[in-house]
Amino acid sequence: MATAERMKGDVKDLALAEAGKRKIEWANQQMPVLQLIRKRFIKEKPLKGVRLSACLHVTSETANLAITLRDGGAEVVLCASNPLSTQDEVAAALTRDFNVPSYAIKGEDNATYYAHVGAALDHKPQLTMDDGADLVTTLLTKRTELVPNVIGGTEETTTGVIRLRAMAADGTLKYPIIAVNDAQTKHFFDNRYGTGQSTIDGILRATNLLIAGLRFVIAGYGWCGRGVAMRAKGLGADVIITEVNPVRALEAVMDGFRVMSMTEAAKIGDIFVTVTGNKSVLAAEHFEHIKDGAVICNSGHFNVEIDIPALERLSISKRPMRPMIEEYQLKDGRKVYLLGEGRLVNLAAAEGHPAAVMDMSFANQALAAEYLLQHAKGLKNQVYPVPEHLDRQIAKLKLESMGVQVDKLTPDQEHYLASWQEGT
Ligand SMILES: NC(=O)c1ccc[n+]([C@@H]2O[C@H](COP(=O)([O-])OP(=O)(O)OC[C@H]3O[C@@H](n4cnc5c(N)ncnc54)[C@H](O)[C@@H]3O)[C@@H](O)[C@H]2O)c1
């Protein structure tokens, strides 16, 4: 553990470690698939001696992934993938008690955030693990001397995968990446049920609003947007969707939601959630007409979905109302309430996704790291999916842990499905 031991980490307060350990243990109880992988990793040490730098939300679920990778033999260092999502007690416990030096302090400024990304890169990673592609982007633009060390990397979220595919397309990507986000056992569940529940959780913790009866506008009806819509509807909201993709918009209509332009929705919405992976989805032209008292927040990866500079320009004053709520007063007296500085509201104001769903996402991460070590030589500098057999294995293990039985194809059925002559 030479390199990892030399690294010290940078956390808010190591004295928080005891509370962090209990939090990590609590999450572990909800992560049976990762537990099984960890047991095997302890025996087989498939990552033995590999230097791994991870840039992920520093939460109790991530801690269990980092411990699994460490138990697989990797020398792991961790930095935050978002300045507001860090659980300081978890970062302290990882650094003090689990030999996973962590560089993450909740509320760190931009300069510290990137200094922490830099510190994680000082580990000279052979594997990178990203959530949003900040680590790989920094490595490929500012730390190119590290490229020859790298065997491969993994990416956790939609926005990161989009960035990495763009890099692969123009030849900037210099090593293979596995798109964990694209595994079915990741985005079907994490993006939909995880983001769905935890986004509502973040809004509730920040505002304590009664959702029933409110007009709840969701920009983007992708995997995350569907999840948020489903849960907002369950709480009795009048859900309105805005979209740019006609197929997704049609799906929202047939799922029973009202669909309209953001220009129209801005005038009537009480709560707005952007979850598109795009920029300026709520922008100056919407703030011109936005309903007085509107609560606005973002659950997409970057804090550019709400054009905060435009909101600042259009406002005459601002003041903190409660933790995670900033009140902006517009020139005509209307007020707009921004949650969590426009950063991922589920991580800024709540705790991110529940452990039971991160169990599958992080099982994909652990198995993808192992796969990369075994197969990287045959891979190009491209973005690859998680192999289907791993995806299915994770679904099977999760079902087993839930005590759910499924049927098996009979040989006769297999033959029927594989044959074009049958069915006539
Ligand atoms: N909050 C979290 O914890 C969390 C978890 C997973 C993913 N994410 C992030 O959430 C974002 C969305 O992820 P996803 O998996 O749902 O992606 P997705 O591609 O399935 O869906 C995004 C949707 O937004 C729509 N869209 C794009 N621009 C728009 C605009 N201007 N107005 C309205 N709709 C627009 C697209 O047409 C698409 O249907 C990404 O940034 C992703 O990284 C966040």
Short mmCIF file of C-alpha atoms and ligand atoms in Angstrom, two decimals:
data_model
loop_
_atom_site.label_atom_id
_atom_site.label_comp_id
_atom_site.label_asym_id
_atom_site.label_seq_id
_atom_site.Cartn_x
_atom_site.Cartn_y
_atom_site.Cartn_z
CA MET A 1 0.00 0.00 0.00
CA ALA A 2 2.98 2.25 -0.51
CA THR A 3 1.45 5.13 -2.45
CA ALA A 4 -1.89 5.16 -0.63
CA GLU A 5 -0.16 5.19 2.75
CA ARG A 6 1.89 8.18 1.78
CA MET A 7 -1.23 10.09 0.84
CA LYS A 8 -2.87 11.83 3.78
CA GLY A 9 -6.26 12.91 2.51
CA ASP A 10 -7.88 16.26 3.22
CA VAL A 11 -11.09 16.12 5.22
CA LYS A 12 -13.03 18.49 7.44
CA ASP A 13 -12.26 16.80 10.77
CA LEU A 14 -10.87 13.33 11.46
CA ALA A 15 -12.70 13.36 14.80
CA LEU A 16 -15.94 12.78 12.83
CA ALA A 17 -14.70 9.31 11.86
CA GLU A 18 -16.67 7.35 14.50
CA ALA A 19 -19.99 8.71 13.23
CA GLY A 20 -18.80 8.02 9.67
CA LYS A 21 -18.05 4.38 10.49
CA ARG A 22 -21.58 3.81 11.80
CA LYS A 23 -23.05 5.47 8.74
CA ILE A 24 -20.97 3.25 6.44
CA GLU A 25 -22.05 0.16 8.38
CA TRP A 26 -25.73 1.18 8.10
CA ALA A 27 -25.45 1.56 4.31
CA ASN A 28 -23.61 -1.76 4.04
CA GLN A 29 -26.64 -3.58 5.45
CA GLN A 30 -28.61 -2.50 2.37
CA MET A 31 -25.93 -3.53 -0.13
CA PRO A 32 -26.07 -7.35 -0.31
CA VAL A 33 -24.79 -7.63 -3.89
CA LEU A 34 -21.73 -5.54 -3.13
CA GLN A 35 -21.20 -7.64 0.02
CA LEU A 36 -21.05 -10.81 -2.08
CA ILE A 37 -18.57 -9.21 -4.48
CA ARG A 38 -16.51 -8.03 -1.53
CA LYS A 39 -16.36 -11.56 -0.07
CA ARG A 40 -15.04 -12.88 -3.38
CA PHE A 41 -12.62 -9.96 -3.75
CA ILE A 42 -11.16 -10.67 -0.29
CA LYS A 43 -10.38 -14.25 -1.41
CA GLU A 44 -9.29 -13.63 -4.98
CA LYS A 45 -7.68 -10.15 -4.80
CA PRO A 46 -8.42 -9.40 -8.47
CA LEU A 47 -7.23 -5.77 -8.12
CA LYS A 48 -4.00 -6.61 -6.28
CA GLY A 49 -1.54 -3.71 -6.23
CA VAL A 50 -3.55 -1.58 -8.67
CA ARG A 51 -3.60 2.18 -8.01
CA LEU A 52 -7.16 3.40 -8.36
CA SER A 53 -8.31 7.04 -8.13
CA ALA A 54 -12.02 7.60 -7.75
CA CYS A 55 -13.90 10.88 -8.15
CA LEU A 56 -17.36 10.06 -6.78
CA HIS A 57 -19.91 11.57 -4.41
CA VAL A 58 -18.33 10.91 -1.02
CA THR A 59 -21.24 9.19 0.69
CA SER A 60 -21.65 6.11 2.88
CA GLU A 61 -22.58 4.04 -0.19
CA THR A 62 -19.42 5.14 -2.03
CA ALA A 63 -17.45 4.23 1.09
CA ASN A 64 -18.66 0.65 0.78
CA LEU A 65 -17.55 0.58 -2.86
CA ALA A 66 -14.13 1.99 -1.92
CA ILE A 67 -13.74 -0.63 0.83
CA THR A 68 -14.72 -3.40 -1.62
CA LEU A 69 -12.10 -2.20 -4.11
CA ARG A 70 -9.52 -1.96 -1.34
CA ASP A 71 -10.39 -5.49 -0.22
CA GLY A 72 -9.89 -6.59 -3.81
CA GLY A 73 -6.29 -5.46 -3.42
CA ALA A 74 -6.46 -1.97 -4.94
CA GLU A 75 -4.74 1.09 -3.47
CA VAL A 76 -7.70 3.48 -3.49
CA VAL A 77 -7.83 7.25 -3.10
CA LEU A 78 -11.05 9.21 -3.33
CA CYS A 79 -12.01 12.79 -4.14
CA ALA A 80 -15.45 14.40 -4.40
CA SER A 81 -17.30 14.64 -7.70
CA ASN A 82 -19.36 17.55 -6.37
CA PRO A 83 -18.44 20.22 -3.81
CA LEU A 84 -21.73 19.92 -1.92
CA SER A 85 -22.34 16.17 -1.81
CA THR A 86 -19.60 15.13 0.61
CA GLN A 87 -20.56 13.53 3.92
CA ASP A 88 -17.69 14.84 6.05
CA GLU A 89 -17.95 12.04 8.61
CA VAL A 90 -17.65 9.43 5.86
CA ALA A 91 -14.58 11.14 4.35
CA ALA A 92 -13.04 11.19 7.86
CA ALA A 93 -13.73 7.49 8.49
CA LEU A 94 -12.37 6.41 5.10
CA THR A 95 -9.18 8.37 5.67
CA ARG A 96 -8.60 7.44 9.31
CA ASP A 97 -9.92 3.90 9.55
CA PHE A 98 -10.13 2.29 6.12
CA ASN A 99 -6.87 3.29 4.43
CA VAL A 100 -8.75 5.13 1.69
CA PRO A 101 -7.28 8.67 1.75
CA SER A 102 -10.11 11.02 0.84
CA TYR A 103 -9.91 14.55 -0.50
CA ALA A 104 -13.33 16.04 0.08
CA ILE A 105 -14.89 18.70 2.30
CA LYS A 106 -18.58 19.57 2.05
CA GLY A 107 -18.96 23.11 0.73
CA GLU A 108 -15.40 23.34 -0.63
CA ASP A 109 -14.86 26.18 -3.13
CA ASN A 110 -14.02 25.58 -6.77
CA ALA A 111 -10.27 25.97 -6.25
CA THR A 112 -10.28 23.39 -3.41
CA TYR A 113 -12.49 21.07 -5.46
CA TYR A 114 -9.95 21.02 -8.29
CA ALA A 115 -7.00 20.87 -5.87
CA HIS A 116 -8.65 17.70 -4.51
CA VAL A 117 -9.08 16.27 -8.01
CA GLY A 118 -5.36 17.04 -8.51
CA ALA A 119 -4.47 15.28 -5.26
CA ALA A 120 -6.37 12.16 -6.35
CA LEU A 121 -4.37 12.24 -9.59
CA ASP A 122 -1.09 12.52 -7.65
CA HIS A 123 -1.80 8.87 -6.80
CA LYS A 124 -0.79 8.11 -10.44
CA PRO A 125 -3.86 5.99 -11.12
CA GLN A 126 -3.89 2.87 -13.25
CA LEU A 127 -7.67 2.84 -13.03
CA THR A 128 -9.91 5.92 -12.84
CA MET A 129 -13.48 5.94 -11.60
CA ASP A 130 -15.53 9.02 -12.40
CA ASP A 131 -18.97 10.49 -11.81
CA GLY A 132 -19.27 13.27 -14.37
CA ALA A 133 -15.81 12.84 -15.97
CA ASP A 134 -13.97 15.59 -14.07
CA LEU A 135 -11.09 13.27 -13.13
CA VAL A 136 -10.50 11.96 -16.64
CA THR A 137 -10.93 15.44 -18.17
CA THR A 138 -8.33 16.90 -15.80
CA LEU A 139 -6.00 13.98 -16.44
CA LEU A 140 -6.27 14.28 -20.22
CA THR A 141 -5.89 18.07 -20.32
CA LYS A 142 -3.65 19.09 -17.40
CA ARG A 143 -1.85 15.91 -16.28
CA THR A 144 -1.03 14.23 -19.58
CA GLU A 145 2.21 12.80 -18.13
CA LEU A 146 -0.04 10.34 -16.24
CA VAL A 147 -1.68 8.90 -19.36
CA PRO A 148 0.86 6.07 -19.95
CA ASN A 149 0.09 4.64 -16.45
CA VAL A 150 -3.62 4.31 -17.06
CA ILE A 151 -5.14 0.96 -17.97
CA GLY A 152 -8.75 2.09 -18.12
CA GLY A 153 -11.59 3.85 -16.36
CA THR A 154 -15.26 3.70 -15.49
CA GLU A 155 -17.98 6.36 -15.59
CA GLU A 156 -21.02 6.48 -13.35
CA THR A 157 -23.46 9.01 -14.82
CA THR A 158 -25.26 10.05 -18.04
CA THR A 159 -23.51 13.42 -18.30
CA GLY A 160 -20.05 11.84 -17.88
CA VAL A 161 -20.79 9.22 -20.53
CA ILE A 162 -21.89 11.95 -22.96
CA ARG A 163 -18.65 13.90 -22.33
CA LEU A 164 -16.51 10.77 -22.74
CA ARG A 165 -18.24 9.72 -25.97
CA ALA A 166 -17.51 13.21 -27.33
CA MET A 167 -13.83 12.76 -26.34
CA ALA A 168 -13.71 9.33 -28.00
CA ALA A 169 -15.26 10.78 -31.18
CA ASP A 170 -12.60 13.48 -31.59
CA GLY A 171 -9.69 11.27 -30.50
CA THR A 172 -9.10 13.02 -27.13
CA LEU A 173 -9.85 9.89 -25.08
CA LYS A 174 -6.58 8.04 -24.44
CA TYR A 175 -7.77 4.90 -22.65
CA PRO A 176 -10.84 2.65 -22.62
CA ILE A 177 -13.82 3.52 -20.44
CA ILE A 178 -16.68 1.36 -19.26
CA ALA A 179 -19.97 3.25 -19.14
CA VAL A 180 -21.41 1.94 -15.88
CA ASN A 181 -24.35 4.32 -16.32
CA ASP A 182 -25.48 2.40 -19.39
CA ALA A 183 -25.83 -0.93 -17.59
CA GLN A 184 -29.50 -1.81 -17.24
CA THR A 185 -29.01 -2.60 -13.56
CA LYS A 186 -27.71 0.97 -13.19
CA HIS A 187 -29.87 3.45 -15.03
CA PHE A 188 -33.19 1.55 -14.90
CA PHE A 189 -32.97 1.69 -11.11
CA ASP A 190 -30.47 4.29 -9.90
CA ASN A 191 -31.54 7.05 -12.28
CA ARG A 192 -35.25 6.28 -12.00
CA TYR A 193 -35.97 5.07 -8.46
CA GLY A 194 -32.86 6.55 -6.82
CA THR A 195 -33.09 10.03 -8.33
CA GLY A 196 -36.88 9.90 -8.12
CA GLN A 197 -36.99 9.35 -4.38
CA SER A 198 -33.90 11.30 -3.33
CA THR A 199 -34.76 14.41 -5.35
CA ILE A 200 -38.10 14.65 -3.57
CA ASP A 201 -36.24 13.95 -0.31
CA GLY A 202 -33.86 16.87 -0.98
CA ILE A 203 -36.74 19.24 -1.76
CA LEU A 204 -38.62 18.19 1.36
CA ARG A 205 -35.61 18.47 3.67
CA ALA A 206 -34.77 21.92 2.28
CA THR A 207 -38.30 23.36 2.20
CA ASN A 208 -40.67 21.16 4.24
CA LEU A 209 -43.35 22.07 1.68
CA LEU A 210 -46.55 20.06 1.32
CA ILE A 211 -46.24 18.66 -2.20
CA ALA A 212 -49.93 17.70 -2.50
CA GLY A 213 -51.79 20.19 -4.66
CA LEU A 214 -48.69 22.00 -5.96
CA ARG A 215 -47.83 22.35 -9.64
CA PHE A 216 -44.58 20.45 -9.94
CA VAL A 217 -42.65 21.14 -13.17
CA ILE A 218 -40.00 18.64 -14.29
CA ALA A 219 -37.70 19.54 -17.18
CA GLY A 220 -36.54 16.36 -18.91
CA TYR A 221 -38.48 13.08 -19.08
CA GLY A 222 -35.46 10.77 -19.24
CA TRP A 223 -34.64 8.06 -16.72
CA CYS A 224 -34.30 10.54 -13.86
CA GLY A 225 -37.22 12.74 -14.90
CA ARG A 226 -39.57 9.74 -15.07
CA GLY A 227 -38.57 8.78 -11.55
CA VAL A 228 -39.11 12.27 -10.13
CA ALA A 229 -42.47 12.54 -11.92
CA MET A 230 -43.63 9.18 -10.58
CA ARG A 231 -42.84 10.12 -6.99
CA ALA A 232 -44.20 13.69 -7.21
CA LYS A 233 -47.46 12.27 -8.57
CA GLY A 234 -47.55 9.81 -5.67
CA LEU A 235 -47.42 12.75 -3.26
CA GLY A 236 -50.40 14.39 -4.92
CA ALA A 237 -48.68 17.01 -7.08
CA ASP A 238 -50.05 18.27 -10.37
CA VAL A 239 -47.04 17.20 -12.49
CA ILE A 240 -46.05 19.12 -15.62
CA ILE A 241 -43.28 17.93 -17.96
CA THR A 242 -41.17 19.99 -20.36
CA GLU A 243 -39.16 18.18 -23.05
CA VAL A 244 -37.29 18.71 -26.31
CA ASN A 245 -37.57 15.10 -27.52
CA PRO A 246 -41.01 14.44 -29.06
CA VAL A 247 -40.95 10.72 -28.23
CA ARG A 248 -40.20 11.36 -24.56
CA ALA A 249 -42.84 14.13 -24.52
CA LEU A 250 -45.40 11.74 -25.99
CA GLU A 251 -44.51 9.14 -23.38
CA ALA A 252 -45.09 11.72 -20.65
CA VAL A 253 -48.50 12.60 -22.13
CA MET A 254 -49.49 8.93 -22.20
CA ASP A 255 -48.20 8.45 -18.66
CA GLY A 256 -50.86 11.00 -17.73
CA PHE A 257 -48.82 14.17 -17.32
CA ARG A 258 -49.38 17.61 -18.79
CA VAL A 259 -46.64 18.59 -21.24
CA MET A 260 -45.98 22.20 -22.21
CA SER A 261 -43.13 24.58 -23.04
CA MET A 262 -41.04 25.95 -20.19
CA THR A 263 -42.26 29.43 -21.14
CA GLU A 264 -45.82 28.34 -20.28
CA ALA A 265 -44.83 26.20 -17.30
CA ALA A 266 -42.79 29.05 -15.76
CA LYS A 267 -45.94 31.14 -15.34
CA ILE A 268 -47.82 28.50 -13.34
CA GLY A 269 -45.33 26.19 -11.62
CA ASP A 270 -44.81 26.15 -7.85
CA ILE A 271 -41.75 23.85 -7.84
CA PHE A 272 -39.30 23.34 -10.72
CA VAL A 273 -36.78 20.52 -11.06
CA THR A 274 -34.35 20.44 -13.99
CA VAL A 275 -32.96 17.00 -14.80
CA THR A 276 -31.85 17.11 -18.41
CA GLY A 277 -28.03 17.03 -18.51
CA ASN A 278 -28.34 20.25 -20.57
CA LYS A 279 -27.61 23.92 -19.83
CA SER A 280 -29.85 26.98 -19.36
CA VAL A 281 -33.04 24.96 -19.17
CA LEU A 282 -34.40 27.58 -16.78
CA ALA A 283 -33.04 30.85 -18.14
CA ALA A 284 -33.60 34.62 -18.26
CA GLU A 285 -36.65 34.37 -20.54
CA HIS A 286 -38.31 32.10 -17.97
CA PHE A 287 -37.35 34.23 -14.95
CA GLU A 288 -39.05 37.18 -16.72
CA HIS A 289 -42.40 35.39 -16.20
CA ILE A 290 -41.81 32.93 -13.41
CA LYS A 291 -44.53 32.67 -10.79
CA ASP A 292 -43.96 34.65 -7.60
CA GLY A 293 -42.68 32.33 -4.86
CA ALA A 294 -41.48 29.59 -7.21
CA VAL A 295 -39.02 27.08 -5.76
CA ILE A 296 -36.38 26.07 -8.32
CA CYS A 297 -33.80 23.30 -8.12
CA ASN A 298 -31.69 20.98 -10.21
CA SER A 299 -31.06 17.27 -10.08
CA GLY A 300 -29.01 17.00 -13.29
CA HIS A 301 -25.27 16.52 -12.97
CA PHE A 302 -23.89 20.05 -13.39
CA ASN A 303 -25.06 23.34 -11.90
CA VAL A 304 -25.64 24.85 -15.34
CA GLU A 305 -29.21 23.65 -15.90
CA ILE A 306 -30.48 26.74 -14.09
CA ASP A 307 -28.85 29.90 -15.46
CA ILE A 308 -27.86 31.29 -12.07
CA PRO A 309 -25.80 34.20 -13.48
CA ALA A 310 -28.98 35.34 -15.31
CA LEU A 311 -31.00 35.03 -12.11
CA GLU A 312 -28.37 37.11 -10.30
CA ARG A 313 -28.52 39.78 -13.03
CA LEU A 314 -32.31 40.00 -12.90
CA SER A 315 -32.41 40.23 -9.10
CA ILE A 316 -32.15 43.30 -6.90
CA SER A 317 -31.32 41.37 -3.73
CA LYS A 318 -30.79 37.94 -2.29
CA ARG A 319 -30.70 36.43 1.17
CA PRO A 320 -30.45 32.97 2.72
CA MET A 321 -33.90 31.88 3.96
CA ARG A 322 -33.01 28.50 5.48
CA PRO A 323 -30.08 26.14 4.98
CA MET A 324 -30.04 25.27 1.25
CA ILE A 325 -32.57 27.98 0.29
CA GLU A 326 -31.52 31.30 -1.25
CA GLU A 327 -34.25 33.88 -1.85
CA TYR A 328 -33.81 36.04 -4.95
CA GLN A 329 -35.95 39.16 -5.26
CA LEU A 330 -36.62 40.22 -8.84
CA LYS A 331 -36.94 43.85 -9.91
CA ASP A 332 -40.77 43.80 -9.89
CA GLY A 333 -40.86 42.30 -6.39
CA ARG A 334 -41.43 38.65 -7.33
CA LYS A 335 -39.40 36.16 -5.33
CA VAL A 336 -37.70 32.98 -6.50
CA TYR A 337 -36.22 30.39 -4.14
CA LEU A 338 -33.13 28.53 -5.36
CA LEU A 339 -32.26 25.26 -3.57
CA GLY A 340 -28.74 23.94 -3.00
CA GLU A 341 -27.01 26.58 -5.17
CA GLY A 342 -28.46 24.86 -8.25
CA ARG A 343 -26.33 21.78 -7.63
CA LEU A 344 -27.75 18.23 -7.46
CA VAL A 345 -30.50 18.85 -4.91
CA ASN A 346 -30.69 15.22 -3.83
CA LEU A 347 -27.06 15.28 -2.75
CA ALA A 348 -26.81 18.90 -1.58
CA ALA A 349 -29.94 18.91 0.58
CA ALA A 350 -30.38 15.17 1.22
CA GLU A 351 -28.09 12.14 1.18
CA GLY A 352 -28.25 11.08 -2.46
CA HIS A 353 -29.57 7.73 -3.51
CA PRO A 354 -30.51 5.10 -0.97
CA ALA A 355 -27.97 2.32 -0.44
CA ALA A 356 -30.26 -0.40 -1.81
CA VAL A 357 -30.11 1.15 -5.29
CA MET A 358 -26.42 2.11 -5.12
CA ASP A 359 -25.84 -1.57 -4.36
CA MET A 360 -26.44 -2.34 -8.04
CA SER A 361 -24.67 0.74 -9.43
CA PHE A 362 -21.57 0.03 -7.38
CA ALA A 363 -21.68 -3.71 -8.06
CA ASN A 364 -21.34 -2.64 -11.69
CA GLN A 365 -18.42 -0.37 -10.78
CA ALA A 366 -16.56 -3.13 -8.92
CA LEU A 367 -17.10 -5.74 -11.63
CA ALA A 368 -16.24 -3.22 -14.37
CA ALA A 369 -12.90 -2.46 -12.65
CA GLU A 370 -12.12 -6.19 -12.51
CA TYR A 371 -13.18 -6.63 -16.15
CA LEU A 372 -10.99 -3.73 -17.29
CA LEU A 373 -7.91 -5.28 -15.72
CA GLN A 374 -8.63 -8.59 -17.40
CA HIS A 375 -9.53 -7.23 -20.83
CA ALA A 376 -8.03 -3.75 -21.30
CA LYS A 377 -5.37 -4.99 -23.71
CA GLY A 378 -8.05 -5.91 -26.24
CA LEU A 379 -9.97 -2.63 -25.83
CA LYS A 380 -9.54 0.57 -27.85
CA ASN A 381 -9.71 4.16 -26.55
CA GLN A 382 -13.48 4.06 -26.70
CA VAL A 383 -16.48 3.99 -24.37
CA TYR A 384 -17.74 0.42 -23.82
CA PRO A 385 -20.91 -0.91 -22.22
CA VAL A 386 -20.80 -3.14 -19.15
CA PRO A 387 -20.82 -6.69 -20.60
CA GLU A 388 -24.36 -8.08 -20.60
CA HIS A 389 -23.47 -11.17 -18.58
CA LEU A 390 -22.28 -8.95 -15.69
CA ASP A 391 -25.46 -6.85 -15.87
CA ARG A 392 -27.61 -10.02 -15.69
CA GLN A 393 -25.49 -11.47 -12.90
CA ILE A 394 -26.11 -8.34 -10.81
CA ALA A 395 -29.88 -8.49 -11.43
CA LYS A 396 -29.89 -12.17 -10.46
CA LEU A 397 -27.97 -11.56 -7.24
CA LYS A 398 -30.21 -8.62 -6.32
CA LEU A 399 -33.35 -10.73 -6.85
CA GLU A 400 -31.85 -13.55 -4.76
CA SER A 401 -31.08 -11.09 -1.96
CA MET A 402 -34.72 -9.98 -2.07
CA GLY A 403 -35.95 -13.58 -1.94
CA VAL A 404 -37.59 -13.28 -5.38
CA GLN A 405 -37.72 -16.37 -7.63
CA VAL A 406 -37.99 -16.15 -11.41
CA ASP A 407 -38.82 -18.81 -13.99
CA LYS A 408 -36.30 -20.44 -16.35
CA LEU A 409 -36.76 -21.06 -20.06
CA THR A 410 -37.41 -24.74 -20.82
CA PRO A 411 -35.23 -26.25 -23.61
CA ASP A 412 -38.38 -26.32 -25.76
CA GLN A 413 -39.00 -22.60 -25.15
CA GLU A 414 -35.36 -21.77 -25.90
CA HIS A 415 -35.66 -23.61 -29.19
CA TYR A 416 -38.93 -21.82 -29.98
CA LEU A 417 -37.46 -18.37 -29.36
CA ALA A 418 -34.30 -19.11 -31.38
CA SER A 419 -36.07 -20.50 -34.39
CA TRP A 420 -37.66 -18.61 -37.29
CA GLN A 421 -39.61 -21.69 -38.43
CA GLU A 422 -41.62 -21.88 -35.22
CA GLY A 423 -44.80 -19.91 -34.69
CA THR A 424 -46.34 -20.67 -38.06
N1 LIG B 1 -29.39 13.52 -9.20
C1 LIG B 1 -28.73 12.38 -9.35
O1 LIG B 1 -28.34 11.74 -8.37
C2 LIG B 1 -28.50 11.84 -10.71
C3 LIG B 1 -28.46 10.45 -10.92
C4 LIG B 1 -28.29 9.97 -12.22
C5 LIG B 1 -28.13 10.86 -13.26
N2 LIG B 1 -28.13 12.21 -13.00
C6 LIG B 1 -27.96 13.22 -14.05
O2 LIG B 1 -29.27 13.65 -14.44
C7 LIG B 1 -29.23 14.11 -15.81
C8 LIG B 1 -30.28 13.35 -16.61
O3 LIG B 1 -29.96 11.96 -16.64
P1 LIG B 1 -30.93 10.89 -17.34
O4 LIG B 1 -30.30 9.56 -17.11
O5 LIG B 1 -32.34 11.13 -16.96
O6 LIG B 1 -30.71 11.32 -18.89
P2 LIG B 1 -31.66 11.02 -20.13
O7 LIG B 1 -30.79 11.25 -21.32
O8 LIG B 1 -32.36 9.70 -19.96
O9 LIG B 1 -32.77 12.18 -20.05
C9 LIG B 1 -32.55 13.54 -20.23
C10 LIG B 1 -33.81 14.12 -20.90
O10 LIG B 1 -33.72 15.54 -20.89
C11 LIG B 1 -34.27 16.02 -22.12
N3 LIG B 1 -33.79 17.38 -22.39
C12 LIG B 1 -32.59 17.80 -22.88
N4 LIG B 1 -32.57 19.15 -22.98
C13 LIG B 1 -33.77 19.60 -22.54
C14 LIG B 1 -34.35 20.88 -22.38
N5 LIG B 1 -33.71 22.00 -22.74
N6 LIG B 1 -35.62 20.96 -21.89
C15 LIG B 1 -36.32 19.87 -21.55
N7 LIG B 1 -35.82 18.60 -21.68
C16 LIG B 1 -34.56 18.48 -22.16
C17 LIG B 1 -33.79 14.98 -23.13
O11 LIG B 1 -34.58 15.02 -24.32
C18 LIG B 1 -33.96 13.68 -22.35
O12 LIG B 1 -35.23 13.09 -22.55
C19 LIG B 1 -27.79 13.89 -16.27
O13 LIG B 1 -27.06 15.06 -16.06
C20 LIG B 1 -27.29 12.80 -15.32
O14 LIG B 1 -25.89 12.77 -15.24
C21 LIG B 1 -28.33 12.72 -11.76
#
